[in-house]
GROMACS .gro file of C-alpha atoms in nm:
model
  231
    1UNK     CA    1 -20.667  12.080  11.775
    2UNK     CA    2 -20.755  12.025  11.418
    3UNK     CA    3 -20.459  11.974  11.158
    4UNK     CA    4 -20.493  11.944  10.741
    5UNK     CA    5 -20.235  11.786  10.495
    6UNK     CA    6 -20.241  11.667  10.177
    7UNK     CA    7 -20.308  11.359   9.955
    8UNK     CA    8 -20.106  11.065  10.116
    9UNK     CA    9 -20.125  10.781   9.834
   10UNK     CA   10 -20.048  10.502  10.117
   11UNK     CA   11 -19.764  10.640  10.199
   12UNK     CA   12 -19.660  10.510  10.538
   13UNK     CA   13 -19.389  10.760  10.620
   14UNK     CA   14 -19.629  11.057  10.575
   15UNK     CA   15 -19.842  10.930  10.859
   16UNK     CA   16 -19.557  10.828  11.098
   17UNK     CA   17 -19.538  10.924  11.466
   18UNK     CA   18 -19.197  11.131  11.364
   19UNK     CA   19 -19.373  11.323  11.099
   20UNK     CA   20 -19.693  11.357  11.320
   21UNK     CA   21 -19.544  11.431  11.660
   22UNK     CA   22 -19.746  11.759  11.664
   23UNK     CA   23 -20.008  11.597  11.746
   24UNK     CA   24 -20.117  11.522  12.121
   25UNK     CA   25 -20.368  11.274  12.250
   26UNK     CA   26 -20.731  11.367  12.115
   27UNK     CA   27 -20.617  11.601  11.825
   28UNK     CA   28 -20.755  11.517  11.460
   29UNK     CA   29 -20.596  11.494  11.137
   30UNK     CA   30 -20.783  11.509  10.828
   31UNK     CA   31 -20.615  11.436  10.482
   32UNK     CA   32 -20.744  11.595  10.208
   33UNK     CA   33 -20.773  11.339   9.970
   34UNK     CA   34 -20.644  11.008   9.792
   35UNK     CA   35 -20.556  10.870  10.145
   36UNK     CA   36 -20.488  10.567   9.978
   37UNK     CA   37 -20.476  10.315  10.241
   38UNK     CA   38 -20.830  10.199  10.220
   39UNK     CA   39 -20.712  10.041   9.868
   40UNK     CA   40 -20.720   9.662   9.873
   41UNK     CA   41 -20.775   9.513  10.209
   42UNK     CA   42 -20.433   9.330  10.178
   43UNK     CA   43 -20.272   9.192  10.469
   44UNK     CA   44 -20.025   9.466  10.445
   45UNK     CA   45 -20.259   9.693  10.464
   46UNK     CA   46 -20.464   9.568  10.765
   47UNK     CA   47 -20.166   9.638  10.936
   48UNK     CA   48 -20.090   9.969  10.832
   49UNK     CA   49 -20.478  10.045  10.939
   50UNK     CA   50 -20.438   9.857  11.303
   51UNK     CA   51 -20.123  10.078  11.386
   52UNK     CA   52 -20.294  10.390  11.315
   53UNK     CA   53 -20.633  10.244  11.493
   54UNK     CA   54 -20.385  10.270  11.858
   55UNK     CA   55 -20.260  10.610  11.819
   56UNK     CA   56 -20.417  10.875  12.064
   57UNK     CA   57 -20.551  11.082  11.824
   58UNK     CA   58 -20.803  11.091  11.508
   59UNK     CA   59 -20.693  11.033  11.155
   60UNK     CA   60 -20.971  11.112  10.889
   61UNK     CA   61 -21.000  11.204  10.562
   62UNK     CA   62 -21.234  11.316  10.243
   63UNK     CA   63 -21.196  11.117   9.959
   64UNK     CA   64 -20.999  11.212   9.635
   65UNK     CA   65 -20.991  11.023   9.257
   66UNK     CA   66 -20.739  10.766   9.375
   67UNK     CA   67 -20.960  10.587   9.597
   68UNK     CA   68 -21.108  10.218   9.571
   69UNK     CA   69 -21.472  10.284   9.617
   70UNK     CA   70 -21.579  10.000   9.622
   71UNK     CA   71 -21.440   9.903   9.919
   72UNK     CA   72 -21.448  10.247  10.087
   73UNK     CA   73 -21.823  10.217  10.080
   74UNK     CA   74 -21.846   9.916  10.230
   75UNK     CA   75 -21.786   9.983  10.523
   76UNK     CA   76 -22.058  10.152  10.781
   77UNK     CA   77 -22.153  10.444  10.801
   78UNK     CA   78 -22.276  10.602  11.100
   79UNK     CA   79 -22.258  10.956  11.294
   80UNK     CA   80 -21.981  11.128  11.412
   81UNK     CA   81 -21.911  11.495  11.529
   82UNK     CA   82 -22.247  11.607  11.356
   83UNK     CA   83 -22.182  11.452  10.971
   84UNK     CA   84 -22.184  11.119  10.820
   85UNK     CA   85 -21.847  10.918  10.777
   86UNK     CA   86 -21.772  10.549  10.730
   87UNK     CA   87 -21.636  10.430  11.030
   88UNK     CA   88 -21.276  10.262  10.951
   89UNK     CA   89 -21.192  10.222  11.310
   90UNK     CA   90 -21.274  10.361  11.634
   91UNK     CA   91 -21.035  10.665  11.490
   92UNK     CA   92 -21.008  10.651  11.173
   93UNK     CA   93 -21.273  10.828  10.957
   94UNK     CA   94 -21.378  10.890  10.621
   95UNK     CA   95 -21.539  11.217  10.612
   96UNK     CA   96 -21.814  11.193  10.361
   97UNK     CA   97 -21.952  11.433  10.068
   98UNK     CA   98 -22.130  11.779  10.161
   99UNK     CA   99 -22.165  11.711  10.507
  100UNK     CA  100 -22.073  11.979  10.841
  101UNK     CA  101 -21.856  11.826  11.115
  102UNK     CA  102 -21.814  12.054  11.453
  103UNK     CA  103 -21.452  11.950  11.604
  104UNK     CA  104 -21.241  12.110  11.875
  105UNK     CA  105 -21.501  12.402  11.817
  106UNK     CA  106 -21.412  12.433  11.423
  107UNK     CA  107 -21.728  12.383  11.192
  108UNK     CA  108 -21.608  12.208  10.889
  109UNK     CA  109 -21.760  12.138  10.579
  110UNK     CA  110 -21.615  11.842  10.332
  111UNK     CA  111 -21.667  11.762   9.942
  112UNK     CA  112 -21.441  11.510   9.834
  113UNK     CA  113 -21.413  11.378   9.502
  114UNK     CA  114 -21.290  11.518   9.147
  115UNK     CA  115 -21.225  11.463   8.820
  116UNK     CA  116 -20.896  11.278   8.680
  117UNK     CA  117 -20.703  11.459   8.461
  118UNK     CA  118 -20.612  11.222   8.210
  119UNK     CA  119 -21.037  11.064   8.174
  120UNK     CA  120 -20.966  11.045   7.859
  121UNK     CA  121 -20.726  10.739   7.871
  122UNK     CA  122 -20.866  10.601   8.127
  123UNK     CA  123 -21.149  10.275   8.079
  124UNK     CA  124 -21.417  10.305   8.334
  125UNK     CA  125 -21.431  10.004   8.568
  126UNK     CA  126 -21.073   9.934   8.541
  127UNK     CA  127 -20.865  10.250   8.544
  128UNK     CA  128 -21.137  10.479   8.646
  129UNK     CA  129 -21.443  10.476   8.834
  130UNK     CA  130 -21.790  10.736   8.816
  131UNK     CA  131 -21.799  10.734   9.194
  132UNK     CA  132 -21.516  10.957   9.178
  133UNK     CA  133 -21.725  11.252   9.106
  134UNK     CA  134 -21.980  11.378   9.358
  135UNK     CA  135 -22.341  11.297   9.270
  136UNK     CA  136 -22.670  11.534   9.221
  137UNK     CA  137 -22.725  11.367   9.487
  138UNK     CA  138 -22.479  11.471   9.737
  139UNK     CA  139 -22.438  11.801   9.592
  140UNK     CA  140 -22.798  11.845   9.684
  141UNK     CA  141 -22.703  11.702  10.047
  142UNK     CA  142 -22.444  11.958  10.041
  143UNK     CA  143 -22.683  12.226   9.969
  144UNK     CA  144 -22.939  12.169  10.250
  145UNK     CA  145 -22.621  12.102  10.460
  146UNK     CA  146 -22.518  12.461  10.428
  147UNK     CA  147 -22.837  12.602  10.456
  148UNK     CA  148 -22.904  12.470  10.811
  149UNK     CA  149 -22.643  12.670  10.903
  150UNK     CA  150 -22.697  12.950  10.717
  151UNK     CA  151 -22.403  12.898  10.470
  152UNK     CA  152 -22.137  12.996  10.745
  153UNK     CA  153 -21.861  12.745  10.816
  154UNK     CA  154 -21.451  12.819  10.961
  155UNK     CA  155 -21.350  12.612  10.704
  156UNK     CA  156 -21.384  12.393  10.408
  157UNK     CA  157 -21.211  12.085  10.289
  158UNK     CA  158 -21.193  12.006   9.930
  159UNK     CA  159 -21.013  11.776   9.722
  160UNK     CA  160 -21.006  12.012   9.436
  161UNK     CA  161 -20.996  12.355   9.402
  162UNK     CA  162 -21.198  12.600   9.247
  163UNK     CA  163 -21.214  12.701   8.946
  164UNK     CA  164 -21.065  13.050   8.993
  165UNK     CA  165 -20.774  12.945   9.180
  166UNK     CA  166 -20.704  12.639   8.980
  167UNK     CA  167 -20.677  12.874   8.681
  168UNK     CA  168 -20.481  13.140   8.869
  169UNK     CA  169 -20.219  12.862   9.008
  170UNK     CA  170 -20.201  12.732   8.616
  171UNK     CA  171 -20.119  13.077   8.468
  172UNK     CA  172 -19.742  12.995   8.452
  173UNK     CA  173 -19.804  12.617   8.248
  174UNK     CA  174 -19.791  12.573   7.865
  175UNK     CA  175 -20.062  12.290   7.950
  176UNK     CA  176 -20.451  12.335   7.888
  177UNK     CA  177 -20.625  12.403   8.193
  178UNK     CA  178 -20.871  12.116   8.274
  179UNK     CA  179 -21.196  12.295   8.457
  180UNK     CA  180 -21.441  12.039   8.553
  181UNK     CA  181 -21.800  12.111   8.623
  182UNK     CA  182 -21.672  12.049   9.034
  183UNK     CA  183 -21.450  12.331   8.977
  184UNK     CA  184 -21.721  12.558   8.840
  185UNK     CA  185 -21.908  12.433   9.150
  186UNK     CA  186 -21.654  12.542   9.412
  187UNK     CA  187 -21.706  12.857   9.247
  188UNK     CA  188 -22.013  12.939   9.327
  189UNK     CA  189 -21.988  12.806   9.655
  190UNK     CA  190 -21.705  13.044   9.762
  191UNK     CA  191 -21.929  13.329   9.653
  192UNK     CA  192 -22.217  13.216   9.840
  193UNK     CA  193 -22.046  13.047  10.167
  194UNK     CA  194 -21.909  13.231  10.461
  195UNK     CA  195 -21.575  13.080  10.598
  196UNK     CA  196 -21.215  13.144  10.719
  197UNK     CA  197 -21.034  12.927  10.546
  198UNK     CA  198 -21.045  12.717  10.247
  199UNK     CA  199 -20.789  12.385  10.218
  200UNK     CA  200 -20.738  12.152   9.905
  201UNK     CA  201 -20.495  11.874   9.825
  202UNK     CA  202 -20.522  11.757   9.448
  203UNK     CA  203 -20.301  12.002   9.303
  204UNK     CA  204 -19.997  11.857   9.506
  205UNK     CA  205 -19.831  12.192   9.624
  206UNK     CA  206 -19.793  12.331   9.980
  207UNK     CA  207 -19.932  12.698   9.889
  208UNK     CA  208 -20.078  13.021  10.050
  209UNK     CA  209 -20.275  13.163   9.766
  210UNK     CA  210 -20.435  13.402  10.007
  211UNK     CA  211 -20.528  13.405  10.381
  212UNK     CA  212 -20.789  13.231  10.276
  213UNK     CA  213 -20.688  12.957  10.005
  214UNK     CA  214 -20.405  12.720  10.128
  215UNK     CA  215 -20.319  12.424   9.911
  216UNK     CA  216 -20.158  12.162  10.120
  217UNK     CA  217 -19.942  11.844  10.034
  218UNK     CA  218 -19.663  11.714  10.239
  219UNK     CA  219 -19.696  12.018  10.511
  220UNK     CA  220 -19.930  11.998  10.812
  221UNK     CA  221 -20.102  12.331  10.898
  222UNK     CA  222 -20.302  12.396  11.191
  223UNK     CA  223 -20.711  12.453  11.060
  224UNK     CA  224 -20.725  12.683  11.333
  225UNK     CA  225 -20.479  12.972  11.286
  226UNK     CA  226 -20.385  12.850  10.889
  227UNK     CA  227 -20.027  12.838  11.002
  228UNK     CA  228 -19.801  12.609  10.878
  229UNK     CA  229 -19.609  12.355  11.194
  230UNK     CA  230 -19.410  12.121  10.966
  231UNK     CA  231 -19.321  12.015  10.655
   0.00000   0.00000   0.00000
């Protein structure tokens, strides 16, 4: 079985065997964003990474704005399930940008990335890095992607949202509304794309915007039937 949650930040607790027991031997687990524990290579962190690396199942994940590039992309990248992913360990996986993963008989496609919400503070280099956004590159990637399989998925896994439903989920704030060109892209892809069921993670919020639109955060929902198991 496939399950989705949301951004963890390296944040032990949401990946412990309490809040995962769900899961059985072979399962998969993707996070949908800012995993956060591929941040700095500390000690600490090795061993956060080489507990997960023994559990029974697969832990993966698309990349968010919180991530350290730099380091994410060094490690290799190979094939697995159909798409491209740098290989953390022999189960831990970061799924990469506008590629189509078949697993447990669920095609998938991922687009990580975004834009953060507060650029304009941010210096780049420092407190904010380009990488964060997908390329013309991998948007094209994406593209072909699709094609080959005639633009019909079960699901797709996004970091952000579109634009529609970011604006619809905003109606209620007295903030601006901060559409990126990503956004604008997601909208044209859910006109064009065929799927069952669409999860994101930036907007922090465990949401059913429609059968087909679930945000997800701290709650784990199976990618097969969209129904929530825990929170």
């Amino acid at each position: 079985m496939v399950f989705i949650t949301g951004d963890t930040h390296g944040d032990p607790e949401r990946l412990s065997k309490s809040a995962l027991k769900e899961l059985a031997p072979g399962d998969t687990l993707i996070v949908c964003g800012d995993f956060g524990f591929v941040w700095d290579n500390s000690k600490a962190e090795q061993k956060i990474l080489k507990a997960f690396s023994k559990r029974k199942y697969n832990i993966c994940f698309i990349d968010g704005t919180h991530e350290n590039f730099e380091i994410l992309n060094g490690y290799p990248v190979t094939a697995w399930k159909g798409g491209k992913v740098h290989r953390i360990s022999d189960n831990i996986f970061h799924l990469m940008r506008g590629q189509i993963f078949t697993i447990d008989g669920l095609r998938i496609f991922t687009m990580g990335g975004g834009e953060s919400p507060d650029l304009d503070y941010r210096i780049e280099e420092k407190t904010w890095l380009k990488e964060e956004t997908p390329s013309k590159a991998e948007l094209l990637e994406a593209a072909n992607n699709l094609e080959n399989v005639n633009c019909k998925v079960d699901v797709i896994l996004t970091h952000e949202p579109s634009g529609i439903i970011k604006d619809f989920l905003k109606l209620g704030d007295n903030e601006p509304i901060h559409v990126t060109s990503l956004n604008a892209y997601f909208d044209e892809l859910s006109k064009c794309a065929e799927f069952d069921r669409w999860f994101f993670g930036s907007l922090h919020l465990d949401k059913y915007i429609s059968n087909s639109y679930i945000g997800v955060h701290k709650a784990l929902v199976n990618a097969h039937t969209g129904e929530r198991v825990s929170i």
